[in-house]
N, CA, C and O atoms as a DFTB+ gen file, in Angstrom:
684 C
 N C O
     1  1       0.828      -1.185       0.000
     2  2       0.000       0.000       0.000
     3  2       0.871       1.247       0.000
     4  3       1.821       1.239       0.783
     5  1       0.699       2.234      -0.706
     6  2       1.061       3.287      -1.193
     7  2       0.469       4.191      -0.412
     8  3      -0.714       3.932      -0.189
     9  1       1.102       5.669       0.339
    10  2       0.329       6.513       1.495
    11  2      -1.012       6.996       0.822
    12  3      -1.825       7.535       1.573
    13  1      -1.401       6.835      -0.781
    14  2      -2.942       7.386      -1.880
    15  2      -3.316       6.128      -1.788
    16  3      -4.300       6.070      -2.525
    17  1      -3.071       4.691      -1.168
    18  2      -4.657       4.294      -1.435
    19  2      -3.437       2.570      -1.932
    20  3      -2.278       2.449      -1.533
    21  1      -4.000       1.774      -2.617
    22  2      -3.388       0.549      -3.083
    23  2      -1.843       0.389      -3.839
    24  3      -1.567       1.415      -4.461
    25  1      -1.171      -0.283      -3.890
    26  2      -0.024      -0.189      -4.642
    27  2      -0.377      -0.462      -5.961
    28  3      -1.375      -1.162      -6.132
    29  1       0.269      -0.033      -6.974
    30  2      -0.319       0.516      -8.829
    31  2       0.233      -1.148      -8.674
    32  3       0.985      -1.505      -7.768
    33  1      -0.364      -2.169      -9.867
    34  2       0.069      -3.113      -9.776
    35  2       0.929      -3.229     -11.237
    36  3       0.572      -2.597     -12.232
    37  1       2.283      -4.255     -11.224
    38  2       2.876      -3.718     -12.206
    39  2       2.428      -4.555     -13.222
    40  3       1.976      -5.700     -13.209
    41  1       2.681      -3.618     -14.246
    42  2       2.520      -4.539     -15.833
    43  2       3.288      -5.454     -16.554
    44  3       4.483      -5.443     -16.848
    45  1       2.155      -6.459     -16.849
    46  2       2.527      -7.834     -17.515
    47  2       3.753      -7.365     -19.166
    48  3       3.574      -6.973     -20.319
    49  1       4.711      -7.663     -18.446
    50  2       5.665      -6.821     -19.649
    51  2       5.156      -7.833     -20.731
    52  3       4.469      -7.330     -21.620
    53  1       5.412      -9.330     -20.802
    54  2       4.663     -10.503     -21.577
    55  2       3.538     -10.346     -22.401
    56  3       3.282     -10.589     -23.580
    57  1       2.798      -9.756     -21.217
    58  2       1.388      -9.055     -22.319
    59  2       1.391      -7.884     -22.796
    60  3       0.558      -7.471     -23.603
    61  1       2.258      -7.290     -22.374
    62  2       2.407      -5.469     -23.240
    63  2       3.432      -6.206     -24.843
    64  3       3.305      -5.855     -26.016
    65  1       4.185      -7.058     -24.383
    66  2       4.979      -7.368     -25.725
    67  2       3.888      -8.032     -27.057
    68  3       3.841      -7.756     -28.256
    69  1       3.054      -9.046     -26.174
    70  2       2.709      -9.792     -26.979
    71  2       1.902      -8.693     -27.644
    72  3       2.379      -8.487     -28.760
    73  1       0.648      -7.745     -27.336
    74  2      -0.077      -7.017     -27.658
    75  2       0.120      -5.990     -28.466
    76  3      -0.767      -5.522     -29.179
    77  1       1.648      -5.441     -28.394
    78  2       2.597      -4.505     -29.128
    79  2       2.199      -5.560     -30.571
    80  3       1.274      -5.414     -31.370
    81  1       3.485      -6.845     -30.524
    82  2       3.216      -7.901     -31.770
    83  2       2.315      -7.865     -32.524
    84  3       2.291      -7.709     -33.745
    85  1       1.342      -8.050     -31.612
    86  2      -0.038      -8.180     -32.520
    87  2      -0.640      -7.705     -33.299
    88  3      -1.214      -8.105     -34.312
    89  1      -0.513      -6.764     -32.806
    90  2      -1.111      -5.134     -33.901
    91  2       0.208      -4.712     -34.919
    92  3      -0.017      -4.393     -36.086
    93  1       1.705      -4.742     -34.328
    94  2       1.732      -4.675     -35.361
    95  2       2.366      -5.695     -36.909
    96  3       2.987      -5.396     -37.929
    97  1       1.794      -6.955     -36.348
    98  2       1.691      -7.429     -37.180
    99  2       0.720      -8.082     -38.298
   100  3       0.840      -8.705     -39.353
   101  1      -0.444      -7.519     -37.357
   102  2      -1.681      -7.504     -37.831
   103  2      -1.419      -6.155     -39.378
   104  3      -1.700      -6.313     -40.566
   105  1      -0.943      -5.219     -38.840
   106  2      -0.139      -3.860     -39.942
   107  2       0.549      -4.912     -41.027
   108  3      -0.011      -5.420     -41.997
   109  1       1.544      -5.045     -40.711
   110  2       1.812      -5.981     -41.437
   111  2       1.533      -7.257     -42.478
   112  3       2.070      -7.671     -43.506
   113  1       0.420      -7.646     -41.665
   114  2       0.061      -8.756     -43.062
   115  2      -1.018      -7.977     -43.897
   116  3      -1.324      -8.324     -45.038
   117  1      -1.642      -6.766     -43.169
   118  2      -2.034      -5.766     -44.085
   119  2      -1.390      -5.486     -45.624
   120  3      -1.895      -5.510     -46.747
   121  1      -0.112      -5.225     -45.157
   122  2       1.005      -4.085     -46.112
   123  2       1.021      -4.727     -46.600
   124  3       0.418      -4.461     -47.640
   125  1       1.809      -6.714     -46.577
   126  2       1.750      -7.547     -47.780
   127  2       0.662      -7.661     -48.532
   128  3       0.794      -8.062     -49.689
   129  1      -0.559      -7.345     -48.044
   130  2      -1.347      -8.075     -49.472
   131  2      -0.842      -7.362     -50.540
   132  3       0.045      -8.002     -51.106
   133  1      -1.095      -6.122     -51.111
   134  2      -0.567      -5.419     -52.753
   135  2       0.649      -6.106     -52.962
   136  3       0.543      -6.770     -53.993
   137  1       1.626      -6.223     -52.498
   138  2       2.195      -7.481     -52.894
   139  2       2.160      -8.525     -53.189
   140  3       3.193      -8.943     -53.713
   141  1       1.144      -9.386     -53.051
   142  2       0.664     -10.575     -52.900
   143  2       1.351     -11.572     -52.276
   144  3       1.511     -12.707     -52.724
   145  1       1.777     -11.126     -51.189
   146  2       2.486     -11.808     -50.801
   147  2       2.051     -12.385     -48.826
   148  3       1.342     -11.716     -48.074
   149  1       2.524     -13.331     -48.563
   150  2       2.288     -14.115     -46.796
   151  2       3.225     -13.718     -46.219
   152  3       4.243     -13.522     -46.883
   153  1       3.241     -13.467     -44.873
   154  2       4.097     -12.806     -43.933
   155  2       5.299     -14.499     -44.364
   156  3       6.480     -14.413     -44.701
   157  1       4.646     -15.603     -44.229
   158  2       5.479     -16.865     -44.232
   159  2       6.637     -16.412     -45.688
   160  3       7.865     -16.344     -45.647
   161  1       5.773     -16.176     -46.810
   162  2       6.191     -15.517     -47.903
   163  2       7.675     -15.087     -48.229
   164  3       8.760     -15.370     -48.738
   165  1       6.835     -14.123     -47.498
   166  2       8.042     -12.604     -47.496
   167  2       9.405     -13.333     -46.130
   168  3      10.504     -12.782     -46.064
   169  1       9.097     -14.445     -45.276
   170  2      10.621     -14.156     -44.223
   171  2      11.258     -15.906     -45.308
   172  3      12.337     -16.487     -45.190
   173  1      10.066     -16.257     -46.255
   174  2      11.200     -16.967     -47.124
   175  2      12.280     -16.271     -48.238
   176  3      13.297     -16.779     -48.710
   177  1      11.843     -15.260     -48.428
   178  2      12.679     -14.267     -49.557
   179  2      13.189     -13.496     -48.680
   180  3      13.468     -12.487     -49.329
   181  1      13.470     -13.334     -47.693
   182  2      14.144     -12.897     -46.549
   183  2      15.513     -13.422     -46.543
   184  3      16.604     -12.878     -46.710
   185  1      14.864     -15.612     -46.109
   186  2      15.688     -15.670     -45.800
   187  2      16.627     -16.352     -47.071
   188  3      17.696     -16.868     -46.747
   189  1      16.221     -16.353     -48.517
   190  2      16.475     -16.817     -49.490
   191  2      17.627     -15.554     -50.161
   192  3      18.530     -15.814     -50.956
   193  1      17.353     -14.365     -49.682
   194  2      17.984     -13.451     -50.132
   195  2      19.298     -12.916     -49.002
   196  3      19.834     -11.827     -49.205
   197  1      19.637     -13.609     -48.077
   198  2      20.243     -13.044     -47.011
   199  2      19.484     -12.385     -46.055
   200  3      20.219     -12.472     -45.072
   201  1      18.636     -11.870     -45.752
   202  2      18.054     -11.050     -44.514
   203  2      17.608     -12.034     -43.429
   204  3      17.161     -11.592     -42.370
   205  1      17.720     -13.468     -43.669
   206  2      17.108     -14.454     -42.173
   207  2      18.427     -15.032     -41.789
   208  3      18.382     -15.626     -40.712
   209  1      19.676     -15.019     -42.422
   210  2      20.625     -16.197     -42.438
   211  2      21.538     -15.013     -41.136
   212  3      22.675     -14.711     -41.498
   213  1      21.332     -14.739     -40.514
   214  2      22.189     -14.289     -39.184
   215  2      22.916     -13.364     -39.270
   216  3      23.336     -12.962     -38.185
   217  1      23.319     -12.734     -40.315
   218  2      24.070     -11.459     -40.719
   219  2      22.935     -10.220     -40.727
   220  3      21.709     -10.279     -40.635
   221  1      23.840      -9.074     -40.874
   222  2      22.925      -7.780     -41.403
   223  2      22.128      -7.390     -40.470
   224  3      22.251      -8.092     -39.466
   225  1      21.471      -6.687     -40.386
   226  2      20.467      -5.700     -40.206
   227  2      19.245      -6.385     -39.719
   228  3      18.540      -5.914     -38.827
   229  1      18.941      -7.821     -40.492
   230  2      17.545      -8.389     -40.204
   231  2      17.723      -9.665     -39.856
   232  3      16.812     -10.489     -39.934
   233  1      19.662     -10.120     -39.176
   234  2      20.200     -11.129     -38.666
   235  2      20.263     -10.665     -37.382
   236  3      19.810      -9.574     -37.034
   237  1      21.018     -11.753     -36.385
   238  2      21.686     -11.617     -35.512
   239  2      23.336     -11.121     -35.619
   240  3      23.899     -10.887     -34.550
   241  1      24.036     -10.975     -36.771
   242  2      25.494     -10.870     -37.099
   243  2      25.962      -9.418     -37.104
   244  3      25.690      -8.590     -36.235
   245  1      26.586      -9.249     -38.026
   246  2      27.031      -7.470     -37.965
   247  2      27.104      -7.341     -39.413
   248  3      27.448      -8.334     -40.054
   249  1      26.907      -6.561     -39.846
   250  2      26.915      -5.865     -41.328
   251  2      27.541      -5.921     -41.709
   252  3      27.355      -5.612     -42.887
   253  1      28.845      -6.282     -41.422
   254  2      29.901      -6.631     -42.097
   255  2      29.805      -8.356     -42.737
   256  3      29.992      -8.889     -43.831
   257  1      29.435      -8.776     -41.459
   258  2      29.385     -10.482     -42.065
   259  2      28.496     -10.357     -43.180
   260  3      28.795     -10.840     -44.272
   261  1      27.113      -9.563     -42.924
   262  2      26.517      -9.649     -44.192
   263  2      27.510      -9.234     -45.568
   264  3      27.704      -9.916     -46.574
   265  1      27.743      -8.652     -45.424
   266  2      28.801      -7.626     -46.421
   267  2      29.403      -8.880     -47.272
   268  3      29.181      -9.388     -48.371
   269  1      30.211      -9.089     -46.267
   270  2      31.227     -10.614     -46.792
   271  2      30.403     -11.629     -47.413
   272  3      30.659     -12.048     -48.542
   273  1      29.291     -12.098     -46.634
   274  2      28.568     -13.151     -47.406
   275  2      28.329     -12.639     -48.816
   276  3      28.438     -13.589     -49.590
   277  1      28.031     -11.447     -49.486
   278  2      27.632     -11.046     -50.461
   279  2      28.557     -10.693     -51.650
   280  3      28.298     -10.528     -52.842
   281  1      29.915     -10.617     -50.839
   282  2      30.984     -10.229     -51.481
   283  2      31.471     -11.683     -52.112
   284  3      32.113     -11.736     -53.161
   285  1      31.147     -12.683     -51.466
   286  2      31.799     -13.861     -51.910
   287  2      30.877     -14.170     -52.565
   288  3      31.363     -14.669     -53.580
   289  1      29.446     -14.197     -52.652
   290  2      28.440     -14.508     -53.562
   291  2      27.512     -15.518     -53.019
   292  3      26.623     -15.989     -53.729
   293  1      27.758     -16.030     -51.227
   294  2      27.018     -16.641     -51.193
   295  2      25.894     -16.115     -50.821
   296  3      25.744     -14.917     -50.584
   297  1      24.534     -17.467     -50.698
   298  2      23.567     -17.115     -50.321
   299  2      22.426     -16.800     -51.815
   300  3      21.412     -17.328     -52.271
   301  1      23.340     -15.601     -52.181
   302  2      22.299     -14.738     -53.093
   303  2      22.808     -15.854     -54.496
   304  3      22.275     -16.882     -54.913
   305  1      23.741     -15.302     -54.838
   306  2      24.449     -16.318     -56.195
   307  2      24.072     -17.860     -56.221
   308  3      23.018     -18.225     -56.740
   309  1      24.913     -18.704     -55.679
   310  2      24.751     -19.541     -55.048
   311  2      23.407     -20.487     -54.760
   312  3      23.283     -21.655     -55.128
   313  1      22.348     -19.635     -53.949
   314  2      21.700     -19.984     -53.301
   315  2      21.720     -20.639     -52.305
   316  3      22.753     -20.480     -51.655
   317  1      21.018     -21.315     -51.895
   318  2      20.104     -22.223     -50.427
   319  2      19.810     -23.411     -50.777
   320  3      19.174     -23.742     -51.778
   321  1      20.353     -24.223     -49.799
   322  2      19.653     -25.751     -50.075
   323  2      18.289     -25.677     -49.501
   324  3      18.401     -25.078     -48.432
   325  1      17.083     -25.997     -49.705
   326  2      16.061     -25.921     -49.242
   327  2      15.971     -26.530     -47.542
   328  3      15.067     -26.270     -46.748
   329  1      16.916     -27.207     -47.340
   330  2      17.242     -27.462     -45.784
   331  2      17.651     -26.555     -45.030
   332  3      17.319     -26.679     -43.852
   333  1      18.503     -25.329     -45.403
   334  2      18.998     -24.470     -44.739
   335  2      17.987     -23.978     -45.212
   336  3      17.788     -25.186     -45.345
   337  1      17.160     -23.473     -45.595
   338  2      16.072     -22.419     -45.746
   339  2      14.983     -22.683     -44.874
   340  3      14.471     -21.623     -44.514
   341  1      14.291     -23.941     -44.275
   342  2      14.004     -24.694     -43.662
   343  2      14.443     -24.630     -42.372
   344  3      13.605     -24.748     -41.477
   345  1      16.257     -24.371     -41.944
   346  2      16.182     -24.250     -40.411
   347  2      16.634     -22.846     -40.276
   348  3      17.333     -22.679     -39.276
   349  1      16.446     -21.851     -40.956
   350  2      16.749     -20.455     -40.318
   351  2      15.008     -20.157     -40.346
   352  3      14.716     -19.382     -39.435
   353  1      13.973     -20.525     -41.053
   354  2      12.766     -20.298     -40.731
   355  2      12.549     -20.844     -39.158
   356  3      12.264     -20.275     -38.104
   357  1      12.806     -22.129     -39.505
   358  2      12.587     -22.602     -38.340
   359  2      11.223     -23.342     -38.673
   360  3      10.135     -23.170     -38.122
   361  1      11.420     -23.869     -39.305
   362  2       9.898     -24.473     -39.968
   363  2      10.676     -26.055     -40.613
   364  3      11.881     -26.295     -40.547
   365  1       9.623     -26.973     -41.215
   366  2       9.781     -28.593     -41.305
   367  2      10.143     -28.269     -42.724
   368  3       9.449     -27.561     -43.454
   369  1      11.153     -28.773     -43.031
   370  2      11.344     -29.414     -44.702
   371  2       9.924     -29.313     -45.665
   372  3       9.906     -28.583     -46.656
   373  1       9.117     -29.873     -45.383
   374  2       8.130     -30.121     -45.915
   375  2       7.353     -28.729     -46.503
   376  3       7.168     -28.455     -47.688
   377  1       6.846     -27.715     -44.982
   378  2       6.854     -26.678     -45.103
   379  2       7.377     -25.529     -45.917
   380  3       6.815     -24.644     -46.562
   381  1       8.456     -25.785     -45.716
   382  2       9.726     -24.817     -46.684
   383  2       9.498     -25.032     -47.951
   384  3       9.074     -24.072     -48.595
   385  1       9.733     -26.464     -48.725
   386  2       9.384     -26.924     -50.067
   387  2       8.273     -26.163     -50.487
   388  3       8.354     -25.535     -51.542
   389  1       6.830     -26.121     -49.528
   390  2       5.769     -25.615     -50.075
   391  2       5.610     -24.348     -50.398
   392  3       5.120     -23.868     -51.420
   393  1       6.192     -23.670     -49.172
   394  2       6.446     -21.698     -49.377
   395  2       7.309     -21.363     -51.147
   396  3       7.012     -20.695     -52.138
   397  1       8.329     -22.162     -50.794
   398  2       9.356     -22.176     -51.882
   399  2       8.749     -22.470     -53.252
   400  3       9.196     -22.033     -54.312
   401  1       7.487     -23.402     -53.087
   402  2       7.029     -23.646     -54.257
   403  2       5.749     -22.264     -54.836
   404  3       5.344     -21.975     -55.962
   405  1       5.496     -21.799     -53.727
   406  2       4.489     -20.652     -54.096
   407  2       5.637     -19.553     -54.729
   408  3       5.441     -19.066     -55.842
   409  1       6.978     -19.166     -53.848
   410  2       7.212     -18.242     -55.082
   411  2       7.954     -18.232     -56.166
   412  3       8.438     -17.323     -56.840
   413  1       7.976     -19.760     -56.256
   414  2       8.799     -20.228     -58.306
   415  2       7.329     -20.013     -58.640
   416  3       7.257     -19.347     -59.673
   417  1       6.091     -20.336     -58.140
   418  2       5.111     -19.882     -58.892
   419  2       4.925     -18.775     -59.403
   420  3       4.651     -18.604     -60.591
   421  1       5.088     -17.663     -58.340
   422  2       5.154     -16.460     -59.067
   423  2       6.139     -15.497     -59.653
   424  3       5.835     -14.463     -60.248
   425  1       7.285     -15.916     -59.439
   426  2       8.726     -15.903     -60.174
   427  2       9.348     -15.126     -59.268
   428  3       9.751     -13.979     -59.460
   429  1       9.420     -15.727     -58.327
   430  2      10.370     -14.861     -57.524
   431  2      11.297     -15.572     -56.436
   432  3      11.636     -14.997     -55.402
   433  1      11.693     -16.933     -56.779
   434  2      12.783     -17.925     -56.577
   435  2      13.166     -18.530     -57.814
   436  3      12.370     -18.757     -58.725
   437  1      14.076     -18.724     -57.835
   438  2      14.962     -19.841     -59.039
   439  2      15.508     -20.682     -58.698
   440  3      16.436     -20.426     -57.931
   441  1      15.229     -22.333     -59.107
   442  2      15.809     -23.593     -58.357
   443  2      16.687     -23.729     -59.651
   444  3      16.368     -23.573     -60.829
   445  1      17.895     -24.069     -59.078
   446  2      19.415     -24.723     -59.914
   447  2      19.959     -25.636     -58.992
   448  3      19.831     -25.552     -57.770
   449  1      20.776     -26.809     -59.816
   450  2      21.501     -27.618     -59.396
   451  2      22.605     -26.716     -58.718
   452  3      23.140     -25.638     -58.978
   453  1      22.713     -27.927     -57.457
   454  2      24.190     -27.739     -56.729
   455  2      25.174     -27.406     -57.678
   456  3      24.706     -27.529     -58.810
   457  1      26.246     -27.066     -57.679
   458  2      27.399     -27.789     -58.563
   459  2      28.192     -28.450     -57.871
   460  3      29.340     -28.642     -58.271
   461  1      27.623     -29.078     -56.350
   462  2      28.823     -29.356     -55.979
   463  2      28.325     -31.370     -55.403
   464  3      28.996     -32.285     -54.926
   465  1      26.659     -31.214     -55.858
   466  2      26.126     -32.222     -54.948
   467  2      24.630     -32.534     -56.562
   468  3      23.461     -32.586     -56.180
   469  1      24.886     -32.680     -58.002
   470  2      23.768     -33.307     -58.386
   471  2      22.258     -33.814     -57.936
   472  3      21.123     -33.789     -58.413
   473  1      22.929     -34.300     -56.710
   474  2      21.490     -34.243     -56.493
   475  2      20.434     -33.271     -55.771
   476  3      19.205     -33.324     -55.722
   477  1      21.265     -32.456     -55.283
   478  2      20.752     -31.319     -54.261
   479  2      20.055     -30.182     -55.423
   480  3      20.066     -30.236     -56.653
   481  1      19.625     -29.441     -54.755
   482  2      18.940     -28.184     -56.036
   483  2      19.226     -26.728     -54.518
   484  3      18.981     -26.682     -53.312
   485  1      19.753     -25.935     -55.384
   486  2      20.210     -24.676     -54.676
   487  2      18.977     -23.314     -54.736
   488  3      18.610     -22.994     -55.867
   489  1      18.611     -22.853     -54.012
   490  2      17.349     -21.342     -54.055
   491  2      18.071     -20.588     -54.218
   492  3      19.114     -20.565     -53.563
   493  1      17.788     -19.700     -55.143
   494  2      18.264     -18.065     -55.222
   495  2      16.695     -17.299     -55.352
   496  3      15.622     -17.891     -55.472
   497  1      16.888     -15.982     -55.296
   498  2      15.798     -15.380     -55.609
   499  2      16.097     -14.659     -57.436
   500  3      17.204     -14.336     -57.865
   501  1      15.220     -14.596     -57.951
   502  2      14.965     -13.961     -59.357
   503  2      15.314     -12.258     -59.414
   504  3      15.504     -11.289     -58.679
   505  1      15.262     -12.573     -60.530
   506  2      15.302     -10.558     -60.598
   507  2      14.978      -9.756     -59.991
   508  3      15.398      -8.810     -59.325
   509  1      13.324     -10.681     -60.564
   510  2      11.764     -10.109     -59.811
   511  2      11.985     -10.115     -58.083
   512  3      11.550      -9.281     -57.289
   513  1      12.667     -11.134     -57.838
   514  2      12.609     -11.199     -56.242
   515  2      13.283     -10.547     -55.680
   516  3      12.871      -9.967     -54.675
   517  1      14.731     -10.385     -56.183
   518  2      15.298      -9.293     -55.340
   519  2      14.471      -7.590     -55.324
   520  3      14.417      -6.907     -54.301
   521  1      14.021      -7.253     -56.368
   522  2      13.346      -5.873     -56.551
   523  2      11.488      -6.231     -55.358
   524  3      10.818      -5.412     -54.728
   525  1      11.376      -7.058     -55.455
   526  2      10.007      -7.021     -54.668
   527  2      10.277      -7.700     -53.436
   528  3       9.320      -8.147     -52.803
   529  1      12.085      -7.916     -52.770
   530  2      12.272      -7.832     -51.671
   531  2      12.499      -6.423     -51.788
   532  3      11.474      -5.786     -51.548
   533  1      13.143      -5.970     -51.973
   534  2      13.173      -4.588     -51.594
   535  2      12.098      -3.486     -51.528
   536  3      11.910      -2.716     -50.586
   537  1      11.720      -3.521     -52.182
   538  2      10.053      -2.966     -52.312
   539  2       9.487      -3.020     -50.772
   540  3       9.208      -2.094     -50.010
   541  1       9.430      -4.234     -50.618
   542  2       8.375      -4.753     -49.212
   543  2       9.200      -4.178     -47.848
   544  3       8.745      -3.786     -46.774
   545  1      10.433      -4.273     -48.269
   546  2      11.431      -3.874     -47.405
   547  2      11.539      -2.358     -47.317
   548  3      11.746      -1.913     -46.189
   549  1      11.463      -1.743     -48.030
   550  2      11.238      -0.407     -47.774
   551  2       9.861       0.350     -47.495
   552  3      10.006       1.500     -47.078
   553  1       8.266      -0.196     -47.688
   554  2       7.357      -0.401     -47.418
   555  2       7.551      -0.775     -46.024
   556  3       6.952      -0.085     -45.200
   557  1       8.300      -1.771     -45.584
   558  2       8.169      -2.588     -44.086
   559  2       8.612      -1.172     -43.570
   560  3       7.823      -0.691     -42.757
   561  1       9.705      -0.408     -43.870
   562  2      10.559       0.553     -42.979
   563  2       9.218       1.775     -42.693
   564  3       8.479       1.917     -41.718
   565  1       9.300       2.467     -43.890
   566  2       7.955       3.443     -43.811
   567  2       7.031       3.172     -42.293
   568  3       6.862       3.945     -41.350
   569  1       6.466       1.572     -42.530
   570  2       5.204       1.417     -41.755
   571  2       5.779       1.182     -40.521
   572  3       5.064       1.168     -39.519
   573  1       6.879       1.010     -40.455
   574  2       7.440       0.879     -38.483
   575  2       7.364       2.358     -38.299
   576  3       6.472       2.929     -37.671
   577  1       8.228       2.851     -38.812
   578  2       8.195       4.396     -38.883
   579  2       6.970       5.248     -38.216
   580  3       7.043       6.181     -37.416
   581  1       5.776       4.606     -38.823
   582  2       4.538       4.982     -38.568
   583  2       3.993       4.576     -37.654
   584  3       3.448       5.442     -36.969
   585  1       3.868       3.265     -37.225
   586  2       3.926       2.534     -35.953
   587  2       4.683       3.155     -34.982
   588  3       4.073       3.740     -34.087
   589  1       6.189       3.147     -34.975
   590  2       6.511       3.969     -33.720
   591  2       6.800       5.336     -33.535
   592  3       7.669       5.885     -32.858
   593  1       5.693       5.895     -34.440
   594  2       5.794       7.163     -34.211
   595  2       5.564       8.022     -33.425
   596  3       5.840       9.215     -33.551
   597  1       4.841       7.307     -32.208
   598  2       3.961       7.919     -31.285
   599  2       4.960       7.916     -29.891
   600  3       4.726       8.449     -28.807
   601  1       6.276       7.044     -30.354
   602  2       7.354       7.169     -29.072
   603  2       8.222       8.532     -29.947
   604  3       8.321       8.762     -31.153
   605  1       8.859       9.396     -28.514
   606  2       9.838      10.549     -28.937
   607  2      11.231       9.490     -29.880
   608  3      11.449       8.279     -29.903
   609  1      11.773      10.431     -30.410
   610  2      13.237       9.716     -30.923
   611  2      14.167       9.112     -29.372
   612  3      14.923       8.146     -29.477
   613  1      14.061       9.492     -28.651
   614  2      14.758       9.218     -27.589
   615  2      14.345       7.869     -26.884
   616  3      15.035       7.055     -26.271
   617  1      13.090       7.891     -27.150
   618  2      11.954       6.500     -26.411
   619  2      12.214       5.155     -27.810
   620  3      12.112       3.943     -27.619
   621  1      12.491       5.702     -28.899
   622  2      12.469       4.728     -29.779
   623  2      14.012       4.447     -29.614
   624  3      14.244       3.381     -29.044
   625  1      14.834       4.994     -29.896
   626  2      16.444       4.641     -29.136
   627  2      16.452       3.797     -27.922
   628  3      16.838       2.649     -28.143
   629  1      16.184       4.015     -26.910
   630  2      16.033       3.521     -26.101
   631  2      15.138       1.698     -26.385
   632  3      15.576       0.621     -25.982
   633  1      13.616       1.981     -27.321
   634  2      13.175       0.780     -27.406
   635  2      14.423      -0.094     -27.866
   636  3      14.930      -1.072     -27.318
   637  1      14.744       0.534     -28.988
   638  2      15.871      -0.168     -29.416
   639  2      16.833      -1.240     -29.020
   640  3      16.974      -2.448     -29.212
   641  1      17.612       0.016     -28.196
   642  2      18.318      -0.968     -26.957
   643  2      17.837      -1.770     -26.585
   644  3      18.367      -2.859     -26.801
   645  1      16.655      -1.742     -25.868
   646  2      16.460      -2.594     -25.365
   647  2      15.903      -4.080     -25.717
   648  3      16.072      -5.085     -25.027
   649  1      15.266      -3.998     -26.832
   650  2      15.021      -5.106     -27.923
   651  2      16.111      -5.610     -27.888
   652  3      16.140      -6.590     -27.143
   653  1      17.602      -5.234     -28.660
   654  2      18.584      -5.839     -29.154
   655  2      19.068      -6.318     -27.776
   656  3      19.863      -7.249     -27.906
   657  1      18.817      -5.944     -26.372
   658  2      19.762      -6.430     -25.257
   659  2      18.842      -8.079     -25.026
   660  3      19.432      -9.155     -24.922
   661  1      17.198      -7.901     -24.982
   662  2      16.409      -9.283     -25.115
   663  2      17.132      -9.795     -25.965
   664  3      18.010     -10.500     -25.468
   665  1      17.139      -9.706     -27.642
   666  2      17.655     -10.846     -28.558
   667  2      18.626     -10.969     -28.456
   668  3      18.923     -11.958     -29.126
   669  1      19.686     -10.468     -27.877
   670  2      21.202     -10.968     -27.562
   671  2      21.204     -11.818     -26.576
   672  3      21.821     -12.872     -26.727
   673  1      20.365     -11.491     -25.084
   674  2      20.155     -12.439     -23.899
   675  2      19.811     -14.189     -24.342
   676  3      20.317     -15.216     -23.890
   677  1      18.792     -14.003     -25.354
   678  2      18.350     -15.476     -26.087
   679  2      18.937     -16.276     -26.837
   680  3      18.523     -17.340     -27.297
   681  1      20.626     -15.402     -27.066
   682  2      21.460     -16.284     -28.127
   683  2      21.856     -17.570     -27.447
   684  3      22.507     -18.417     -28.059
């Protein structure tokens, strides 16, 4: 008890996070439709293009590793065995195949042989895919933008931090 009356009881940080999520990812699967694209979609051309594989900006790594991966050609050139595409989702083989198969449907993966394994088949993304990752990706930026617009620059710095200190704690 507080000398005004009951003690303020504190807030479910769990449920302020989850509820934050929600909405804005509810925004989010908004923004994809004109794309035509699934939130599942879009973090396979994510991670087909470099942005899920642990480097960069939309990894756990540093911008530099991304840098390097790109400089040597993997990932993008190269491609993905559909197994590694599969465990940076974090999703079943099976799963992955199917996402993967929606966007050779709409041309925005390209399956090629290994050269190093015949029988394996390697993911890259298409022309089309790299330009309508980026697209969505700069669309995605805008709408956070807008989303956290309602914190000062100082409160969004701060969110910041503190996000990246959670996903570092979970490595």
């Amino acid at each position: 008890m507080t000398a005004g009356g009951p003690a303020a009881e504190t807030p479910d940080l769990g449920d302020l996070m989850h509820a934050a999520f929600r909405r804005l990812r509810h925004r989010w699967s908004h923004q994809l439709a004109p794309f035509d694209l699934t939130p599942y979609q879009f973090r396979a051309l994510q991670a087909v293009g470099g942005g899920a594989h642990g480097h960069g900006p939309d990894g756990h790594g540093t911008c530099a590793e991304h840098r390097r991966c790109q400089e040597a050609g993997r990932h993008i050139e190269e491609g993905l065995r559909l197994k590694d595409i599969a465990d940076r989702l974090r999703i079943a083989p099976r799963s992955a195949t199917e996402v993967i198969d929606q966007l050779e449907a709409k041309g925005l993966v390209e399956r090629r042989p290994d050269p190093a394994d015949r029988r394996a088949t390697r993911i890259s993304l298409s022309g089309a895919g790299v330009q309508l990752r980026e697209d969505v990706r700069e669309a995605r930026r805008r709408e956070a933008g807008d989303y956290f617009s309602v914190l000062s620059q100082p409160d969004q710095a701060e969110l910041a931090r503190l996000l990246t200190e959670l996903a570092r704690a979970q490595e």
